[in-house]
mmCIF file of C-alpha atoms in Angstrom:
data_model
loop_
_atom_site.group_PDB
_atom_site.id
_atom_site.type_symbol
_atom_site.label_atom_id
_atom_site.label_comp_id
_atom_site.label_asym_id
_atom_site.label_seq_id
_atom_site.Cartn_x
_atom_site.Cartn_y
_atom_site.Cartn_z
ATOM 1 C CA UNK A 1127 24.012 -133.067 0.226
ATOM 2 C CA UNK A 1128 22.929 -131.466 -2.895
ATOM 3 C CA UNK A 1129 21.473 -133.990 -5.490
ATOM 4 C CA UNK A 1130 23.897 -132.799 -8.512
ATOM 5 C CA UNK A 1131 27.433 -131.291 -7.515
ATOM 6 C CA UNK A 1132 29.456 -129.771 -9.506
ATOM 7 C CA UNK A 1133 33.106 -128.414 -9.666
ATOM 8 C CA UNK A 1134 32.724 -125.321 -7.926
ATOM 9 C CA UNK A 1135 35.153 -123.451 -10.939
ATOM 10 C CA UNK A 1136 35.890 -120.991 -12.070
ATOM 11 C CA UNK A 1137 37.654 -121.910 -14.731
ATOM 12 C CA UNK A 1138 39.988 -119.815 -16.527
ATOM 13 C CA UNK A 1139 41.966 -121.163 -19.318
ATOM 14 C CA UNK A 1140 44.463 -119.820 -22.741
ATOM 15 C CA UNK A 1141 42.555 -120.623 -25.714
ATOM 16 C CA UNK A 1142 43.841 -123.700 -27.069
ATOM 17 C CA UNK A 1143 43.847 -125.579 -23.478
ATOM 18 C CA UNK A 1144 41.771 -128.431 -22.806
ATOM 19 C CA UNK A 1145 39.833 -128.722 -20.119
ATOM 20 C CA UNK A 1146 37.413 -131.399 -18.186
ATOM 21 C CA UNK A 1147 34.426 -130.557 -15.653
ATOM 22 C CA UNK A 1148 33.336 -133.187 -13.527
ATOM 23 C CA UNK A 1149 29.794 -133.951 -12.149
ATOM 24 C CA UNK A 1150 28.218 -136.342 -8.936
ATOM 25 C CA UNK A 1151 24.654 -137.382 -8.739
ATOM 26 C CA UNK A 1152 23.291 -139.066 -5.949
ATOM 27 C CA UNK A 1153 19.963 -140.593 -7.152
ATOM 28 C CA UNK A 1154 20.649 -143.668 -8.879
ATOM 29 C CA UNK A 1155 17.212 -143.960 -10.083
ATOM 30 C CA UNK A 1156 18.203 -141.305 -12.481
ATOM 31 C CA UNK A 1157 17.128 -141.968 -16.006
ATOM 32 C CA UNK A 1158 19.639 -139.785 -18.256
ATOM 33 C CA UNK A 1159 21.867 -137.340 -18.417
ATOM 34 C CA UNK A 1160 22.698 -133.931 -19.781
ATOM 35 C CA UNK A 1161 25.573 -131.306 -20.553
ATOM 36 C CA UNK A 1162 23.078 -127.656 -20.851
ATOM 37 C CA UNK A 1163 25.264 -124.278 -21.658
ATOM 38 C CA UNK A 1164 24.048 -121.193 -20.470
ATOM 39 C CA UNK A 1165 25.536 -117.809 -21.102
ATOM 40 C CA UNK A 1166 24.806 -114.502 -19.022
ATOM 41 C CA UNK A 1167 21.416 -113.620 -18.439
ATOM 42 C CA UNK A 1168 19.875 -116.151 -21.088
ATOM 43 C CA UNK A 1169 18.374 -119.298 -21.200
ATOM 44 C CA UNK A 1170 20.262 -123.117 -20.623
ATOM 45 C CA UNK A 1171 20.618 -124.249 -24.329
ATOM 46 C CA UNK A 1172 21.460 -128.093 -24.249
ATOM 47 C CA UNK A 1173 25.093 -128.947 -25.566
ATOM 48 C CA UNK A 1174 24.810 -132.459 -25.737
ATOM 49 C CA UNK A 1175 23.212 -135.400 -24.125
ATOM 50 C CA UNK A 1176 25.563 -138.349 -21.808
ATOM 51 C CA UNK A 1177 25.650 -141.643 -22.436
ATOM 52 C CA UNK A 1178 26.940 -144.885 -20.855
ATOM 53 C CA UNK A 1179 29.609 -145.467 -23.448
ATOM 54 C CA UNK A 1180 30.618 -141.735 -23.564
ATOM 55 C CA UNK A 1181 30.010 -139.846 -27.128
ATOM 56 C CA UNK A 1182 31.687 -136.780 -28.080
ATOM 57 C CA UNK A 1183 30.519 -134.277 -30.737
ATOM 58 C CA UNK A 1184 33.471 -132.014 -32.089
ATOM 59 C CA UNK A 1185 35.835 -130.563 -29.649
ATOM 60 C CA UNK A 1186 33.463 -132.066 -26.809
ATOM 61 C CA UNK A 1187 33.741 -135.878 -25.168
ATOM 62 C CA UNK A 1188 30.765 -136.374 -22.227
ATOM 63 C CA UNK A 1189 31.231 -139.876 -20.335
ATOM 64 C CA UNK A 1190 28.785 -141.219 -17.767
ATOM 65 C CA UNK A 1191 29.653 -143.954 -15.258
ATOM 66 C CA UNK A 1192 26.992 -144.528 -13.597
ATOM 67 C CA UNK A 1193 28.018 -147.365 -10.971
ATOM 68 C CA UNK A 1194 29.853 -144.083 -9.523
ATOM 69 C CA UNK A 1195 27.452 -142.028 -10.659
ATOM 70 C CA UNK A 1196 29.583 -139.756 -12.374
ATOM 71 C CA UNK A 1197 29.788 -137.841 -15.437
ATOM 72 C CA UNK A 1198 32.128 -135.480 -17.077
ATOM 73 C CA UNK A 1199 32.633 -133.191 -19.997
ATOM 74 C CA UNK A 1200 35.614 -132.685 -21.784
ATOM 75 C CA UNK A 1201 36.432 -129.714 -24.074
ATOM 76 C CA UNK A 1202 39.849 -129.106 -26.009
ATOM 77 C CA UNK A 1203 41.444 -126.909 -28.240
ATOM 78 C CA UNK A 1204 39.076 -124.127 -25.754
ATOM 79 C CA UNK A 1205 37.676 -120.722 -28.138
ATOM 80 C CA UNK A 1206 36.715 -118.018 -26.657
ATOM 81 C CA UNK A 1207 33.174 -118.609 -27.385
ATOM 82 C CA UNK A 1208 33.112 -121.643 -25.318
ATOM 83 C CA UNK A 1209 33.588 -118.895 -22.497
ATOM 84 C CA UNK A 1210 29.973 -119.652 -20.461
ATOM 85 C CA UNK A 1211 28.380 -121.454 -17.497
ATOM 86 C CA UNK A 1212 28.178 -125.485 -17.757
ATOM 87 C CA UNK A 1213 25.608 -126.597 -16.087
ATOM 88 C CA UNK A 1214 25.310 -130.496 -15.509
ATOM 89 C CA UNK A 1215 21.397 -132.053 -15.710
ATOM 90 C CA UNK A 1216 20.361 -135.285 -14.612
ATOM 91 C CA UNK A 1217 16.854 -136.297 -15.250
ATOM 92 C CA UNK A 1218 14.051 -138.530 -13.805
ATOM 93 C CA UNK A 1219 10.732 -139.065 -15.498
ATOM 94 C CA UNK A 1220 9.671 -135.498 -15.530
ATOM 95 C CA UNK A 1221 12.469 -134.221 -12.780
ATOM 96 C CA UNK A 1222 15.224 -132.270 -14.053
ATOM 97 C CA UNK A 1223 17.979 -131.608 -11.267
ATOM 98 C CA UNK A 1224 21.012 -128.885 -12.314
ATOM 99 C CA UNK A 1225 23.609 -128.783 -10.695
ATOM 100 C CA UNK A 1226 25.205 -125.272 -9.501
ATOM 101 C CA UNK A 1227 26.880 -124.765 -12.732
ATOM 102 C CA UNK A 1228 30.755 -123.968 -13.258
ATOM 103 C CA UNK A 1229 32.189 -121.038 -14.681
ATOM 104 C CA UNK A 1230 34.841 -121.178 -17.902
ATOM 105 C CA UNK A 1231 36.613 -118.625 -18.905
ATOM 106 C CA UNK A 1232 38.977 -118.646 -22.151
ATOM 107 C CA UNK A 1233 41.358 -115.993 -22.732
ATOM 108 C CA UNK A 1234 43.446 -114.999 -25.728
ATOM 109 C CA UNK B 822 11.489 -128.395 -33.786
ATOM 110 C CA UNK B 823 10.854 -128.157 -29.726
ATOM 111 C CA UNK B 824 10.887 -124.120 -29.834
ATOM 112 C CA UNK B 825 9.515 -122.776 -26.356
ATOM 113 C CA UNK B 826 7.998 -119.178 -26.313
ATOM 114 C CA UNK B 827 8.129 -117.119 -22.716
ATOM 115 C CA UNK B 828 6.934 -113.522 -22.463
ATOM 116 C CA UNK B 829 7.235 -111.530 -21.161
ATOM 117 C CA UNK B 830 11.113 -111.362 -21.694
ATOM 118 C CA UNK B 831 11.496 -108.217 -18.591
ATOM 119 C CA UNK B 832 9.071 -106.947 -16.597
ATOM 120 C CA UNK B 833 9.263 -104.508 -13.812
ATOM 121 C CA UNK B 834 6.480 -103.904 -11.355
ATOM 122 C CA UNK B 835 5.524 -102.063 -8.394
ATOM 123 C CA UNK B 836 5.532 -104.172 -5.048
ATOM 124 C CA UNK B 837 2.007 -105.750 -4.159
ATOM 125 C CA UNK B 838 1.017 -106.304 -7.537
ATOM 126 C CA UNK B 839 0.465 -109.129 -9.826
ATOM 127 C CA UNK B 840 2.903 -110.435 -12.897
ATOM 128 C CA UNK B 841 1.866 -113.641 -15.313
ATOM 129 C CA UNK B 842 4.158 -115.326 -17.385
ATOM 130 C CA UNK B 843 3.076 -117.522 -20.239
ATOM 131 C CA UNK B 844 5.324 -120.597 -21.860
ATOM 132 C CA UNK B 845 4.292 -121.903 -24.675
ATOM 133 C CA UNK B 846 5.121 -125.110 -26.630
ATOM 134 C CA UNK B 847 5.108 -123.988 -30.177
ATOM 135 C CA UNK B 848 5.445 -126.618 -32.566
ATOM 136 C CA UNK B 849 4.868 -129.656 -30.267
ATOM 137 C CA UNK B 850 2.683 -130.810 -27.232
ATOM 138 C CA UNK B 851 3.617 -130.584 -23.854
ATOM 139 C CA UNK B 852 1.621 -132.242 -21.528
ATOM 140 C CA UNK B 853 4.614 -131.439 -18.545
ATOM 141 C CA UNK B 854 6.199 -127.874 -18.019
ATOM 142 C CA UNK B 855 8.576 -126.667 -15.202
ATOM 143 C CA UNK B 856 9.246 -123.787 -13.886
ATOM 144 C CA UNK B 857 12.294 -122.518 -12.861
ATOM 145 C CA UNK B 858 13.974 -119.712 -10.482
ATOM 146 C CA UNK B 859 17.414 -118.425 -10.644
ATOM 147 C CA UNK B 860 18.923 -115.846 -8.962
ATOM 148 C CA UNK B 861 22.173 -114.296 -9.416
ATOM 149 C CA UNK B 862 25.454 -116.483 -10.169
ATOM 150 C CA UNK B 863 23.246 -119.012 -9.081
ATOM 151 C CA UNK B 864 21.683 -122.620 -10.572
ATOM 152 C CA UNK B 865 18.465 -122.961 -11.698
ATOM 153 C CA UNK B 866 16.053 -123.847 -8.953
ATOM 154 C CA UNK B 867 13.067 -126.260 -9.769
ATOM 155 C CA UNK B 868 10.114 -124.256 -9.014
ATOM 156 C CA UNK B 869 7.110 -126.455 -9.847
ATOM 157 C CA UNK B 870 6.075 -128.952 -12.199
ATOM 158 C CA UNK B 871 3.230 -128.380 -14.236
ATOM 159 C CA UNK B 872 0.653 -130.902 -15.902
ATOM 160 C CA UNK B 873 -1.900 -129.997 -18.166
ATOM 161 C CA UNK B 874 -5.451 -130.541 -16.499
ATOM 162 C CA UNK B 875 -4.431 -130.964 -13.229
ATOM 163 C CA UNK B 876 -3.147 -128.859 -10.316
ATOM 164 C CA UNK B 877 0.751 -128.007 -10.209
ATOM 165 C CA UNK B 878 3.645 -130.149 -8.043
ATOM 166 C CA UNK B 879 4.966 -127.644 -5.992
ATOM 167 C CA UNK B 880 8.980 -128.102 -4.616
ATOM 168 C CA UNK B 881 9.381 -127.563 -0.771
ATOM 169 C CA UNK B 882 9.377 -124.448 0.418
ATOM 170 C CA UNK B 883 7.828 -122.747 -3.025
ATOM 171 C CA UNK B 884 4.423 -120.867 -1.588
ATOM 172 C CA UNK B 885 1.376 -122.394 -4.203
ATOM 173 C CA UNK B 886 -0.358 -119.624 -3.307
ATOM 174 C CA UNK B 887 1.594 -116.957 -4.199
ATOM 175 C CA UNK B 888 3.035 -118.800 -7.255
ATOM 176 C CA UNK B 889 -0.079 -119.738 -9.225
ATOM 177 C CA UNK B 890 0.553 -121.976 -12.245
ATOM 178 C CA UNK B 891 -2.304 -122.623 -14.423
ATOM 179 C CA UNK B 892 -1.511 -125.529 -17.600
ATOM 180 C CA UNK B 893 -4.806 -125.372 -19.412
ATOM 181 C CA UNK B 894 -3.795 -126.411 -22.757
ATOM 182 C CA UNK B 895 -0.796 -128.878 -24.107
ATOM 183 C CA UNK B 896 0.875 -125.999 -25.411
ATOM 184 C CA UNK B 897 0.417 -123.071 -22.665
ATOM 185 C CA UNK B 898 1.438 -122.736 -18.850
ATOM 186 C CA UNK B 899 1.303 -119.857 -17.175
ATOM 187 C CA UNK B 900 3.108 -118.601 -14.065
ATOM 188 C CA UNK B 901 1.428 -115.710 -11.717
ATOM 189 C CA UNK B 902 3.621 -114.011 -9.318
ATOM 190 C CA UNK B 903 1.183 -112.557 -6.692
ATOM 191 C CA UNK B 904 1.513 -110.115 -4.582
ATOM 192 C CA UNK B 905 5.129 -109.070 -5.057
ATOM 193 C CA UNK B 906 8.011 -108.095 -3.321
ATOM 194 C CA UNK B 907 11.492 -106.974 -4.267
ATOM 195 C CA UNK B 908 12.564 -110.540 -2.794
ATOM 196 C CA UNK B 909 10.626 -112.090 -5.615
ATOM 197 C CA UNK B 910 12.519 -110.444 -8.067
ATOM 198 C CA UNK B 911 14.578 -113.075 -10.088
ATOM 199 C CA UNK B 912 14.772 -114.416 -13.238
ATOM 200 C CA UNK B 913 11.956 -116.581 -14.000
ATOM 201 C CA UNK B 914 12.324 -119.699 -16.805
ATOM 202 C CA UNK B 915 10.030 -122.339 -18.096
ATOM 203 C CA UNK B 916 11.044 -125.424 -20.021
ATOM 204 C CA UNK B 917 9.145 -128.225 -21.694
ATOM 205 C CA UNK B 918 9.999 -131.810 -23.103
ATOM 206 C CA UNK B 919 7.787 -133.588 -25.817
ATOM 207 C CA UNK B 920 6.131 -136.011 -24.759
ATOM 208 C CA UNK B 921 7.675 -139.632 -24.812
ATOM 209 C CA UNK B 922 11.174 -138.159 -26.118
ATOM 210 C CA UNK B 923 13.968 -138.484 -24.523
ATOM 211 C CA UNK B 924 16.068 -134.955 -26.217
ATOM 212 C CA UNK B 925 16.385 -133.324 -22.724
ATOM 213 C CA UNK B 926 14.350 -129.938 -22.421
ATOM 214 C CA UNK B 927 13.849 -127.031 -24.066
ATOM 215 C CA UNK B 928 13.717 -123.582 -22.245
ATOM 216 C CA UNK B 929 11.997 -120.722 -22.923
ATOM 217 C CA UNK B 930 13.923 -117.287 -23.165
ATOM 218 C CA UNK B 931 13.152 -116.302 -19.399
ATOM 219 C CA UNK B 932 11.369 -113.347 -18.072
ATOM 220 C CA UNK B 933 13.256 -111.316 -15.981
ATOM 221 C CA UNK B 934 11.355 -109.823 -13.189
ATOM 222 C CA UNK B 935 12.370 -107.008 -10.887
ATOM 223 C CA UNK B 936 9.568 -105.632 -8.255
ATOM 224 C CA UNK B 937 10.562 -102.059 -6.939
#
């Protein structure tokens, strides 16, 4: 069993449409937790960080529950520039684990 | 803040030869860098970890010996690709954390290797 699975996607949604991406971990000594963005062919840029009582920045809620070890990112009212791979990070001191990443798509 | 430099960004190189990378930290220390292998429509693959004055933590199945990661300073790593084959072509990706903060990582651009 991989230690960070993802929703294997792809995703391909009308702008406008809101849509959620789920993530498992199975190392519950992990320390914290990560939503990275990475577009074709460059570098993961980090979109926001996870926390236990879920924050949300803009258009985009992440929620971690970690007794299920679980953690999800929510994006509505999709652009097309949210059109990338979403790649879910969970971290131990100095151990960074990605999962497989899932494709989203937005279309006029 | 936390800007990561890699270079080169592309390289191509003959088979049996030898290609460094450098990542560098350049506006903070990094006393930990990883390196990082993905290959096409695929995740990122943990590599090795690097610590500055010591020898590199290698992940199963990565060969130390023909990956050669050298961290001499807090602010450069470097990543040798020796000897290589066509196989070994992939693109390659550092990242770095400062030290004692919790912000997640910071990549470098990647270097994107092809061996012909």
């Amino acid at each position: 069993r991989k230690e960070v699975e993802q929703d294997p996607g792809p995703f391909n949604v009308p702008e406008g449409a809101t849509v959620a991406f789920n993530c498992t971990y199975s190392n519950s000594a992990s320390q914290s937790f990560f939503w990275y963005r990475q577009d074709c062919r460059k570098e993961p840029k980090l979109l926001m960080s996870v926390y236990s009582s879920g924050n949300e920045d803009g258009r985009f809620t992440a929620q971690l529950n970690r007794a299920s070890q679980y953690i999800s990112l929510l994006i509505r009212d999709s652009k097309l520039s949210d059109s990338a791979t979403y790649l879910c990070v969970v971290n131990r001191v100095n151990d960074m684990r990605f999962g497989a990443g899932t494709r989203l798509t937005v279309k006029p | 803040g936390a800007v990561v430099s890699q270079h080169p960004s592309w390289v191509i190189c003959k088979s049996g030869t030898s290609v460094k990378i450098e990542c560098r930290s350049l506006d903070f220390q990094a006393t930990t860098m990883f390196w990082y292998r993905q290959f096409p429509k695929q995740s990122l693959m943990l590599m090795a970890t690097s610590n500055e004055g010591s020898k590199a933590t290698y992940e199963q199945g990565v060969e130390k010996d023909k990956f050669l990661i050298n961290h001499a300073s807090l602010t450069l790593s470097t990543l040798t690709v020796t000897s290589a084959h066509p196989e070994d072509s992939s693109f390659y990706i550092c990242s770095a954390s400062r030290q004692g903060i919790d912000y997640g990582y910071t990549f470098g651009s990647g270097t994107r290797l092809t061996v012909v």
